[in-house]
Amino acid sequence: MNKRLTVKFATLTACFERLEATSSQNEMTTLLARLLAAATPDEIGIVCYVVLGAIGPGYSDVNLGIGDRTTAAAIALAAGTDPAPVEAAARELGDYGDVAVRLIATPATGPLPVADVHRGLVEIAGASGPGSVEVKKNALAALLTAATPPERRYLSRLAAGEMRLGVGEMTLLDALAEAFLGSKAERPALEHAYNISSDIGLVARMLLEEGLPGVQAIAVTLHRPIRPMLTQRVARISEILERIGSPVIAVEEKYDGERIQAHKDGDDVTLFSRRLTDVTGQYPDIVRHVRRSISVDTAILDGEAVAFDHATGTYRPFQTLMRRRRKHRVSEVADEVPATYRAFDLLYADGESYLCRSYPDRRARLEEILVGDEHISPAGRIVTGDADGITAFYLSCIERGLEGIVCKSCAEDSFYRAGAREWQWIKWKSDYAPGISDTLDLVVIGASAGRGKRAGTYGSVLCAAYNHEEDLFQTVCGMGTGFSDVDLADLPRRLAGARVDRQPARAMVNPQAAPDFWFEPRYVVEVLGLEITQSPVHTCNWDPERRRGLALRFPRFVRWRDEKGPEEATTAAEIAAIFRRRWGV
Ligand code: AMP
């Protein structure tokens, strides 16, 4: 076993350079495994966060939040120049890391210990209130001055929120398994702990300190989000019962709002979004409803925030609720667009995890502890074993302005599977197009240059599905239609934060589909299409022998799905299922 010493930030940056130079997923895992094996218990969590471009778990408020302008100002200060040359170099190089290396000429006093860099960054993140921009700038400039050139590159990228190493959480879990359990086949044990804690640094620390038993002891904890259970889809509504496989199922109303996991700890309530960020400040009304209406002291609920118009008794569109996504004028907008909470699951109550209880048990307890009213209530539903009953309920939902239904297993083993997309939950939305019963959520990984009327923006974007087994983004279509003029003109700005100058390691693209511009898999877009067909071009579910993948025909832009992360996009397996059902193969 490697001897553990204090890891220098320079060791990390040397590894990052090698990660960026490889396009092999296996090599990436091995490089990361070596890096992790050398870390001490105090450092290993930090190493994980930094690899993912962060300084703490995604849900915590240890968010660097420095932004381009302060990063540029810090580089200028460290380089002893005005902001103007920094801005000019940023325009030319398109990357603050390269700008810092080019402009800061002072000799380094580093290499810096990882823990010191992290401490510095946490302090920067914590600075708030008047004068905090200045504090952040000065502290970052001090770190940059002390750092070696490669350290400057990655410090600047980290600060600007542009690490772009192309390492996903699953690859990092593979690397942890390889480093400490001998093989990445052991990933599932780590994945489970990650799914219930949403903190990869914690999983790494427990693994290093206490081995697998330590990881298995990680428990559901209040104010730490659980990764949400996800839904599957089918091609025909008549397949739902058979797919779920329990004699009766619950058919719940599907709300088109924002998924919110609510943690109640006495009077202290924390709300997490689907991407597990803390959105407590955005929904003071939901905080009040949860505090007031849950009869037990501690609880974790899963549910949806919706904008419901009590005067007319109708649901307002998703876009209306999105006005609540703001940091300023919160209470004013909360008065204009009050949020209603529809709870559809109970994950924890009175000090106990409910994840390993069946859905009927969880729901029964939810109904006992939630004293519902017009502002907060359990999701509307029926329980049935009758296919016609499902269709009738679905139609009544559509009539009432809902998006569709979510059908849920009532079997004994219908546990809450954190982070998983399995056949226990199946959604059915309005029939948009023959062949596909639902839109797809795809990840933008490339774009073609716009010509003619589209000069200055992109002509089309290259969209990919997520292959969970292989942790790859596989292409499904190039999409150039459905955009309004405003959406089109805005494309370069919207995607700028994910621009990279070569093919990301996790993007699987055939040479003939190679785009003019590449993007790190980050932005998710909802796409409407006609049908899934086989394709020699696209790599979704690529069959190397027959040299064919699956593609979406006639894709049209619907909307951006900023609340979804790339790993929550439609999976390659879901697309394969749609294809098989459509063509009966
Ligand atoms: P989609 O975003 O289209 O993939 O659909 C899944 C989402 O539907 C979930 O993440 C929830 O935010 C939302 N949803 C609305 N109503 C329900 C419900 N009754 N059960 C589960 N998810 C629901």
Short mmCIF file of N, CA and C in Angstrom, two decimals, residues 94 119 208 282-283 300 326 343 400 423 452 468 501 522 529 534 559 583:
data_model
loop_
_atom_site.label_atom_id
_atom_site.label_comp_id
_atom_site.label_asym_id
_atom_site.label_seq_id
_atom_site.Cartn_x
_atom_site.Cartn_y
_atom_site.Cartn_z
N GLY A 94 -9.88 32.21 -23.48
CA GLY A 94 -11.16 31.58 -23.10
C GLY A 94 -11.06 30.74 -21.82
N ARG A 119 -8.44 25.26 2.96
CA ARG A 119 -8.81 26.19 4.03
C ARG A 119 -8.98 27.60 3.45
N LEU A 208 -11.60 5.06 3.88
CA LEU A 208 -10.18 5.06 4.24
C LEU A 208 -9.99 4.76 5.72
N GLN A 282 -35.57 30.09 -0.81
CA GLN A 282 -36.50 30.43 -1.91
C GLN A 282 -37.96 30.16 -1.57
N TYR A 283 -38.18 29.26 -0.62
CA TYR A 283 -39.56 28.85 -0.36
C TYR A 283 -39.96 29.03 1.11
N ILE A 300 -38.36 13.52 7.00
CA ILE A 300 -37.89 13.92 5.66
C ILE A 300 -38.97 13.53 4.66
N ARG A 326 -35.11 32.56 -7.14
CA ARG A 326 -34.45 33.86 -7.01
C ARG A 326 -33.90 34.03 -5.60
N ALA A 343 -46.76 16.30 -1.06
CA ALA A 343 -45.78 15.30 -0.60
C ALA A 343 -46.14 13.95 -1.18
N ARG A 400 -57.58 18.07 -15.31
CA ARG A 400 -57.37 19.03 -14.22
C ARG A 400 -56.08 19.82 -14.37
N TRP A 423 -37.98 -0.02 -12.21
CA TRP A 423 -39.36 -0.18 -12.70
C TRP A 423 -40.42 -0.04 -11.61
N GLY A 452 -25.21 31.47 -42.38
CA GLY A 452 -26.33 32.25 -42.93
C GLY A 452 -27.03 33.01 -41.83
N HIS A 468 -25.55 4.91 -17.98
CA HIS A 468 -25.19 4.81 -16.56
C HIS A 468 -24.18 3.69 -16.32
N ASP A 501 -12.02 22.72 -25.19
CA ASP A 501 -11.46 22.77 -26.53
C ASP A 501 -11.23 21.41 -27.16
N ARG A 522 -22.98 19.10 -19.27
CA ARG A 522 -23.48 19.86 -18.11
C ARG A 522 -24.94 20.27 -18.30
N GLY A 529 -39.37 14.33 -29.96
CA GLY A 529 -38.95 13.71 -31.21
C GLY A 529 -40.02 12.81 -31.75
N GLN A 534 -32.54 2.98 -35.61
CA GLN A 534 -31.12 2.61 -35.59
C GLN A 534 -30.34 3.59 -36.44
N ARG A 559 -37.46 22.84 -23.96
CA ARG A 559 -37.02 23.82 -22.95
C ARG A 559 -35.73 23.31 -22.29
N TRP A 583 -40.62 -1.14 -31.94
CA TRP A 583 -40.41 -2.00 -33.10
C TRP A 583 -40.61 -3.47 -32.76
#
